[in-house]
CSV table of C-alpha atoms in Angstrom, one decimal:
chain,number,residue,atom,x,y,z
E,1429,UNK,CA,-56.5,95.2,-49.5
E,1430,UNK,CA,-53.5,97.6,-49.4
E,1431,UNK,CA,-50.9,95.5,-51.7
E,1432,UNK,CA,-47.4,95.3,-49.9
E,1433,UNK,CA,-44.1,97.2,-51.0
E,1434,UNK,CA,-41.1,94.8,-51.4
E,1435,UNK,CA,-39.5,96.7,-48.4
E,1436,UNK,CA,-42.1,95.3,-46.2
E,1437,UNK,CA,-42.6,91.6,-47.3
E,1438,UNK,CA,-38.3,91.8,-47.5
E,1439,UNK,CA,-38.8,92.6,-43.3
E,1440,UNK,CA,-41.3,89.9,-42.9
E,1441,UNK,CA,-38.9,87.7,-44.8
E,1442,UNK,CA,-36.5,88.5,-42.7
E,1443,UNK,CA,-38.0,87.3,-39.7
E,1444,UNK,CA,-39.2,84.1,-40.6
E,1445,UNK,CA,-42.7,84.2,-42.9
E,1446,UNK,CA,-43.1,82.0,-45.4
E,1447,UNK,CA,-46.1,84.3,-46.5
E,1448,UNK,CA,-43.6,86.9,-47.6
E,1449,UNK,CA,-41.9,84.8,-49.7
E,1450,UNK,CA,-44.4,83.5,-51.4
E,1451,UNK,CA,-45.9,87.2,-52.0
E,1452,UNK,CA,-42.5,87.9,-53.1
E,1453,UNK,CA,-42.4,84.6,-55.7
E,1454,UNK,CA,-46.2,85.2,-57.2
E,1455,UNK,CA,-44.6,89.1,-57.7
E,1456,UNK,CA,-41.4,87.8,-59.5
E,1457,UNK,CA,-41.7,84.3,-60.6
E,1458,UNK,CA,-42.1,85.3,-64.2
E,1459,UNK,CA,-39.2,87.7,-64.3
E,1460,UNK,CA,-36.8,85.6,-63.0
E,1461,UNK,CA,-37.9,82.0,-65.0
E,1462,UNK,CA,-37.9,84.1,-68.1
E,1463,UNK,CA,-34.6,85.7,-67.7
E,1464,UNK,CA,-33.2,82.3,-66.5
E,1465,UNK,CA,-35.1,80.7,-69.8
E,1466,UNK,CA,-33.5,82.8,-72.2
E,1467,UNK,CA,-29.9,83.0,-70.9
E,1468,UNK,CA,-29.8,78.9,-70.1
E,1469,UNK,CA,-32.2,78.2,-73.5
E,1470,UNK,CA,-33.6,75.4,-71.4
E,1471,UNK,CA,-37.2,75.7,-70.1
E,1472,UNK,CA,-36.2,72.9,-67.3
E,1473,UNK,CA,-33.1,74.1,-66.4
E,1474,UNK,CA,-35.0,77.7,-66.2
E,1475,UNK,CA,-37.6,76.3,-63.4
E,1476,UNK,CA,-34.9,74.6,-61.2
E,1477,UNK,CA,-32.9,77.9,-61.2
E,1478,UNK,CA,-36.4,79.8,-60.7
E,1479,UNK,CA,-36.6,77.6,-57.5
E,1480,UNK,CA,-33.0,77.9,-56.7
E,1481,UNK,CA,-33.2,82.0,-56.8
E,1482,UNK,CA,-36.0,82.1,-54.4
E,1483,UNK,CA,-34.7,79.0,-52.3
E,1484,UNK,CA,-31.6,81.4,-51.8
E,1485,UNK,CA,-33.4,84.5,-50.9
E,1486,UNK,CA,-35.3,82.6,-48.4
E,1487,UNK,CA,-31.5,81.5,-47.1
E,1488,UNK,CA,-29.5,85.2,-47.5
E,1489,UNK,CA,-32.8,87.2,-46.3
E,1490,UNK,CA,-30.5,88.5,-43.4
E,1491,UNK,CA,-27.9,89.7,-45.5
E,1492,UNK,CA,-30.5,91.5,-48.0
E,1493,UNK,CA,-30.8,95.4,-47.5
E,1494,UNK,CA,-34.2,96.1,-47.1
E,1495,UNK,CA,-33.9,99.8,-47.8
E,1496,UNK,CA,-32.4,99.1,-51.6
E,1497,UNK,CA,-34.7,97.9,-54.2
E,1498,UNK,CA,-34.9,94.1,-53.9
E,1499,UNK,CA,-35.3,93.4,-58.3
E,1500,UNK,CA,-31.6,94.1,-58.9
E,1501,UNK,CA,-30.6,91.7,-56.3
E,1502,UNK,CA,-33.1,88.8,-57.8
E,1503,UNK,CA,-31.6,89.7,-61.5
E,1504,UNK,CA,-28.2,89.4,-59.8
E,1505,UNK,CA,-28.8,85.9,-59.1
E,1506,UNK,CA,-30.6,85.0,-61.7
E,1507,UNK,CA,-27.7,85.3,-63.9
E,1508,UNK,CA,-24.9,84.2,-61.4
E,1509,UNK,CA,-27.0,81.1,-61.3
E,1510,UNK,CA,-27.7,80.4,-65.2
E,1511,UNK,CA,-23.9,81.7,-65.8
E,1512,UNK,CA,-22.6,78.6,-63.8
E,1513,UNK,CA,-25.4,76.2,-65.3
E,1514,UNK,CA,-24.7,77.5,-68.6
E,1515,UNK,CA,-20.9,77.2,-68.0
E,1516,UNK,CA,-21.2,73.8,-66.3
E,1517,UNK,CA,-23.4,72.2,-68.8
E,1518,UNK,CA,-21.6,73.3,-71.8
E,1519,UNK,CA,-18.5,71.6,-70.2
E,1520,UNK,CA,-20.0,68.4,-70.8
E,1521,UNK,CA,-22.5,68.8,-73.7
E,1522,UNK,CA,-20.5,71.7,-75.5
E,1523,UNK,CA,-18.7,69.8,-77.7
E,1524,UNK,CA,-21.7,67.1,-78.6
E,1525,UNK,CA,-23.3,70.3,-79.6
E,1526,UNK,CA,-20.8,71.5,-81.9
E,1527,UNK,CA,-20.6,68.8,-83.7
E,1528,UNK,CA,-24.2,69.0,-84.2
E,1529,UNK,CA,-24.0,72.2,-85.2
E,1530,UNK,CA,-21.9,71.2,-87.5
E,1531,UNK,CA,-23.2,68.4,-88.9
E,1532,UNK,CA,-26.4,70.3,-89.8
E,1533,UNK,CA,-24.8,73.4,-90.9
E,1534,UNK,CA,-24.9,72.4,-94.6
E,1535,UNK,CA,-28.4,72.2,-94.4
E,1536,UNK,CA,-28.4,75.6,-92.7
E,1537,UNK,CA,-31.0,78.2,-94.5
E,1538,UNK,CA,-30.0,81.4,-96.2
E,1539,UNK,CA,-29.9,84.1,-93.7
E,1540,UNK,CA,-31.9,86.1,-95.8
E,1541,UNK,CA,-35.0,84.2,-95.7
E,1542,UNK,CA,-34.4,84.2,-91.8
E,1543,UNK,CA,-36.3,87.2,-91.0
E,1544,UNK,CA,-39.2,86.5,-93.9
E,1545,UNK,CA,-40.7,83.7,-91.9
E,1546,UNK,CA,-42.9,84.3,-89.4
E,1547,UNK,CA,-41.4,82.3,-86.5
E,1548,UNK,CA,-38.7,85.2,-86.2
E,1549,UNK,CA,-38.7,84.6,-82.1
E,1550,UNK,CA,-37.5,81.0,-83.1
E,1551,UNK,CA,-34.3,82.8,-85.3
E,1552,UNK,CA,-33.6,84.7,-82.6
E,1553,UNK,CA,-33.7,82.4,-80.0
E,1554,UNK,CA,-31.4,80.0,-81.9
E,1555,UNK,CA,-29.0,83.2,-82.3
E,1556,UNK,CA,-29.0,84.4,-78.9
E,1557,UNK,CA,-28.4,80.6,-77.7
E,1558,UNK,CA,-24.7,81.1,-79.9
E,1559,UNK,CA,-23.8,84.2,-78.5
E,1560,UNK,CA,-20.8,84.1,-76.0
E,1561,UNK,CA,-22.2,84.0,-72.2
E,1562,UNK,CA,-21.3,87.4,-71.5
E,1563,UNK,CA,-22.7,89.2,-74.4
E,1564,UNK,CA,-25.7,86.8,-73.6
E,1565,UNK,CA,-26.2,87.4,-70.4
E,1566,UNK,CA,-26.1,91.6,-71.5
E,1567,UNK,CA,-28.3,91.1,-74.0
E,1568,UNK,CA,-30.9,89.2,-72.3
E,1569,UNK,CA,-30.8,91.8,-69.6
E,1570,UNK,CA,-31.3,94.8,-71.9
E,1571,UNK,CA,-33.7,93.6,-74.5
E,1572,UNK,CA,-35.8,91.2,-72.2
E,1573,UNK,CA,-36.1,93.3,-69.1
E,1574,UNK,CA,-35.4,96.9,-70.9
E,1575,UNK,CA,-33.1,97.5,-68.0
E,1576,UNK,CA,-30.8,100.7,-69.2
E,1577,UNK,CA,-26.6,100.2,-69.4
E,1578,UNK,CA,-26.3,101.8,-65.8
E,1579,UNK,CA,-28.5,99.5,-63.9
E,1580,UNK,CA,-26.7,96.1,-66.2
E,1581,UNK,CA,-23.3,97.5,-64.6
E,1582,UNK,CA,-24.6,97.4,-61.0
E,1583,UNK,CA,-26.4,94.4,-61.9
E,1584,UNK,CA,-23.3,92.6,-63.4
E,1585,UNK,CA,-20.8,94.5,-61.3
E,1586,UNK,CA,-18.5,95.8,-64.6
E,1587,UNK,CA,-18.2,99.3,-65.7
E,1588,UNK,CA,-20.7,100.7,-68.0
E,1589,UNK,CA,-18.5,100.6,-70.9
E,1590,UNK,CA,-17.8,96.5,-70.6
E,1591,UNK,CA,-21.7,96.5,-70.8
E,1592,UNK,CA,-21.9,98.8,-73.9
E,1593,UNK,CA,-18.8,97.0,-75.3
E,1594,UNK,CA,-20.7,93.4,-75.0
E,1595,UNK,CA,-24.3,94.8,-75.8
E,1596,UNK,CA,-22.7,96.1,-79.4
E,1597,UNK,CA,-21.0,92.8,-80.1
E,1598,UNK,CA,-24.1,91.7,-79.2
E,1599,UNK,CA,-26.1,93.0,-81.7
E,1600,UNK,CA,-23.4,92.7,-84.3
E,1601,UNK,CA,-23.3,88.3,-83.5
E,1602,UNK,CA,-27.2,88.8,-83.7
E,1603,UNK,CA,-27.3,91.0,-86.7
E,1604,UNK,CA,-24.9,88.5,-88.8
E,1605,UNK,CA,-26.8,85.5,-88.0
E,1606,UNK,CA,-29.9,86.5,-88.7
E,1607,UNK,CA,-28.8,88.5,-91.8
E,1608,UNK,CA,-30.4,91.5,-90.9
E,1609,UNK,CA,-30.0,94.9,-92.8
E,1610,UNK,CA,-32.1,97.7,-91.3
E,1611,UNK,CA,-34.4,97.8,-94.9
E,1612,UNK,CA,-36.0,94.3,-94.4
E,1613,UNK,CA,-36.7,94.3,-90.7
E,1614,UNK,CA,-40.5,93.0,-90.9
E,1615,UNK,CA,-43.5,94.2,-88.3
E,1616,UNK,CA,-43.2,90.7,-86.1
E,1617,UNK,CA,-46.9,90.2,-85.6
E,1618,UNK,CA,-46.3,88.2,-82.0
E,1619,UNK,CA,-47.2,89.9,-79.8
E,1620,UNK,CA,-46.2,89.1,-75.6
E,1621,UNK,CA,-49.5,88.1,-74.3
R,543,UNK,CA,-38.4,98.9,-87.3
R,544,UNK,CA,-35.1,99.1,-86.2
R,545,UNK,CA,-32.9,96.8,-84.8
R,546,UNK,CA,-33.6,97.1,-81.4
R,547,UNK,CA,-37.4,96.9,-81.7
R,548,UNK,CA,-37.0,94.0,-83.2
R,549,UNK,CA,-34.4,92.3,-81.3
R,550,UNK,CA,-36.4,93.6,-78.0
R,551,UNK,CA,-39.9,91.8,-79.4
R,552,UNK,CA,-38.5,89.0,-80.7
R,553,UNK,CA,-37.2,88.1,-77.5
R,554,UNK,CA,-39.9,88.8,-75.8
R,555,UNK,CA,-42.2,86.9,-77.6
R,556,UNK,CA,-40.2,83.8,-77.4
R,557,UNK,CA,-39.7,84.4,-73.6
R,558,UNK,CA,-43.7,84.8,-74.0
R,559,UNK,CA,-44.6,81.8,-74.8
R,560,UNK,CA,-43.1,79.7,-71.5
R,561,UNK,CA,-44.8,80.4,-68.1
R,562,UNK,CA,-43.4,79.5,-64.5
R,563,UNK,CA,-44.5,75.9,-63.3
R,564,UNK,CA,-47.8,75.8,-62.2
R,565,UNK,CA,-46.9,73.7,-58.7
R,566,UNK,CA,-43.3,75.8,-58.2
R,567,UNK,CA,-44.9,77.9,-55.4
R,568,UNK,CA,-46.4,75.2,-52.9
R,569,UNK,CA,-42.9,73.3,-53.8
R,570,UNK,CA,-40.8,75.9,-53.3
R,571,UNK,CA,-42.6,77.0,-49.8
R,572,UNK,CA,-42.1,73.3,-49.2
R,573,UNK,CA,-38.6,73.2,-49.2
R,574,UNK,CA,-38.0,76.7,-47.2
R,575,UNK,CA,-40.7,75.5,-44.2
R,576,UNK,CA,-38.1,72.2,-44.5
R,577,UNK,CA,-34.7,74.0,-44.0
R,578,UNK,CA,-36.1,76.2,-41.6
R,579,UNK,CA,-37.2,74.1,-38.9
R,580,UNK,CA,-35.9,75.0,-35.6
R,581,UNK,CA,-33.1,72.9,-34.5
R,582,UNK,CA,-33.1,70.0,-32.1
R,583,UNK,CA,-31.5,71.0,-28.5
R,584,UNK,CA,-28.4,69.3,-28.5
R,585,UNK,CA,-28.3,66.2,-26.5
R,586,UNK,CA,-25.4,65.5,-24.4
R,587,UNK,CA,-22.9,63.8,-26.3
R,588,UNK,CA,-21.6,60.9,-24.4
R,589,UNK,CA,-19.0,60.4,-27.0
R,590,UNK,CA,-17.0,63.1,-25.8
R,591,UNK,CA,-13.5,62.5,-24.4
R,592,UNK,CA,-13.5,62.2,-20.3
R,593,UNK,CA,-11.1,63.0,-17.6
R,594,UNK,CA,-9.1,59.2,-18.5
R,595,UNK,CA,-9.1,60.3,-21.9
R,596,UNK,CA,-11.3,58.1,-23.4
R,597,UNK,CA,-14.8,58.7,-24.8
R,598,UNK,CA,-17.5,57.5,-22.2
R,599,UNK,CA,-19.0,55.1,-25.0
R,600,UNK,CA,-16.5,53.6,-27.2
R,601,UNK,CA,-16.1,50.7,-29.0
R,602,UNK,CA,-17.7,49.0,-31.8
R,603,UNK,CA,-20.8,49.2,-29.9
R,604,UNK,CA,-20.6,52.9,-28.5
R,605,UNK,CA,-22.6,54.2,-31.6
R,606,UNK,CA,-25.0,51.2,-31.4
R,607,UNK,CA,-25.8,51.7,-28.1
R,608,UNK,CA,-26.5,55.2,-28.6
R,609,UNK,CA,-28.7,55.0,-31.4
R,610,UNK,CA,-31.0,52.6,-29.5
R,611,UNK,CA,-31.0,54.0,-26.2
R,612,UNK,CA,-34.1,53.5,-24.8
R,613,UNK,CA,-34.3,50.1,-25.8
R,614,UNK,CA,-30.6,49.6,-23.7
R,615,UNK,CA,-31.9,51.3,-20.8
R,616,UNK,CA,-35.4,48.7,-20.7
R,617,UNK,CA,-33.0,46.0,-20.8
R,618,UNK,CA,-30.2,46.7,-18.5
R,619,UNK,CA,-33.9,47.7,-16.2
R,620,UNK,CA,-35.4,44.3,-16.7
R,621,UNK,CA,-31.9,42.4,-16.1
R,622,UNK,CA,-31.5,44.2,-13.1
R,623,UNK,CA,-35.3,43.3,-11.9
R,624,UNK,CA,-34.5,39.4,-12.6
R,625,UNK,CA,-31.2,39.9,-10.6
């Protein structure tokens, strides 16, 4: 069976089947709760804005271009939608957070022995989760989804120097918490099944 | 390994490790046949304001009335028969 392009399940969309967009979901469902996971570091927050990003391109199909490549357009609002969770939700539980942040930060390991264990992804999710929403949101985009600087500016709609600008604090944030120094970077032996 | 290798797969495998909800398709197809059911023809609305400037069903028992229309029109039907 000849496997439909975007274009042509983006038409059907368009005029009403349900089929289409639930072609279009089993295509991207993973893309979209993933990126929505790591930017919102909430798995059930991640499947309510999965649901909300496709609920939405059900609603806008009319408005989508079908001749431009739908996957920006779905990152787009992923993002916009965990941005305002994110910014929402940290409104309200923020400063509980902090403080237990800083209750436990005495306890806090030596950043050192951060990358000699082996749950690194567990480090670096708990660093990426402190990272302002921007750089986030830049980071997530880049090293998740390997999308390059140029398509993160049409994405996010800044220049491509505001991307490179938050990708290198970025990695700076991420590099200090996790006490990295290019000579001890380990072989991480999970690999993405 | 360099930074970005490892920044890249350590990301990755964390994102790796959660999967979409199993049920999120038939649920989310759910809710999109819901919102885009056709919409009812709009039925007269007797509420509106007529030529004496009041609306044809007014009153504390306009809305009443309206909601339970077929039930008022079996009434005033039978009283009419007894009359």
């Amino acid at each position: 069976m000849d496997r439909k392009t975007d274009r042509e399940l983006v038409l059907q969309l368009q005029s009403g089947s349900l089929e289409a967009l639930g072609e279009l979901y089993d295509r991207y469902q993973t893309m979209v709760y993933r990126t929505a996971l790591v930017i919102a570091n909430d798995s059930s927050a991640a499947e309510d804005l999965l649901q909300d990003v496709f609920l939405r391109l059900h609603r806008f199909a009319d408005h989508i271009d079908s001749n431009r490549p739908l996957e920006p357009w779905l990152y787009r609002m992923t993002t916009n939608l965990a941005y305002t969770y994110v910014k929402r939700n940290r409104r309200w539980f923020g400063p509980l957070e902090d403080f237990a942040e800083w209750l436990v930060g005495a306890e806090r390991h030596n950043p050192h022995d951060s990358v000699e264990q082996s749950d690194d992804w567990q480090q670096v999710q708990k660093a990426v989760s402190t990272l302002p929403l921007s750089q986030r949101v830049v980071v997530v985009l880049y090293y998740l989804n390997d999308l390059s600087l140029q398509e993160i500016s049409e994405i996010l709609e800044v220049p491509v120097g505001t991307v490179k600008s938050r990708l290198h604090y970025g990695r700076q944030t991420l590099k200090k918490k996790l006490g990295i120094h290019s000579d001890m970077l380990p072989d991480l032996n999970h690999e993405s099944p | 390994m360099d930074m970005d290798s490892y920044l890249s797969r350590a990301i990755r495998n964390w994102a790796a490790r959660h999967h979409p909800p199993k049920n999120g398709k038939a649920r989310l197809l759910l809710i999109a046949a819901a919102s885009s059911r056709p919409v009812e023809e709009p039925r007269l609305d007797l509420r509106n304001v007529n030529r004496f400037g009041r609306p044809l069903m007014d009153g504390a028992f306009g809305p009443v009335i309206l909601a339970n229309m077929y039930s008022f029109h079996m009434s005033i039907t039978s009283l009419r028969m007894i009359i």
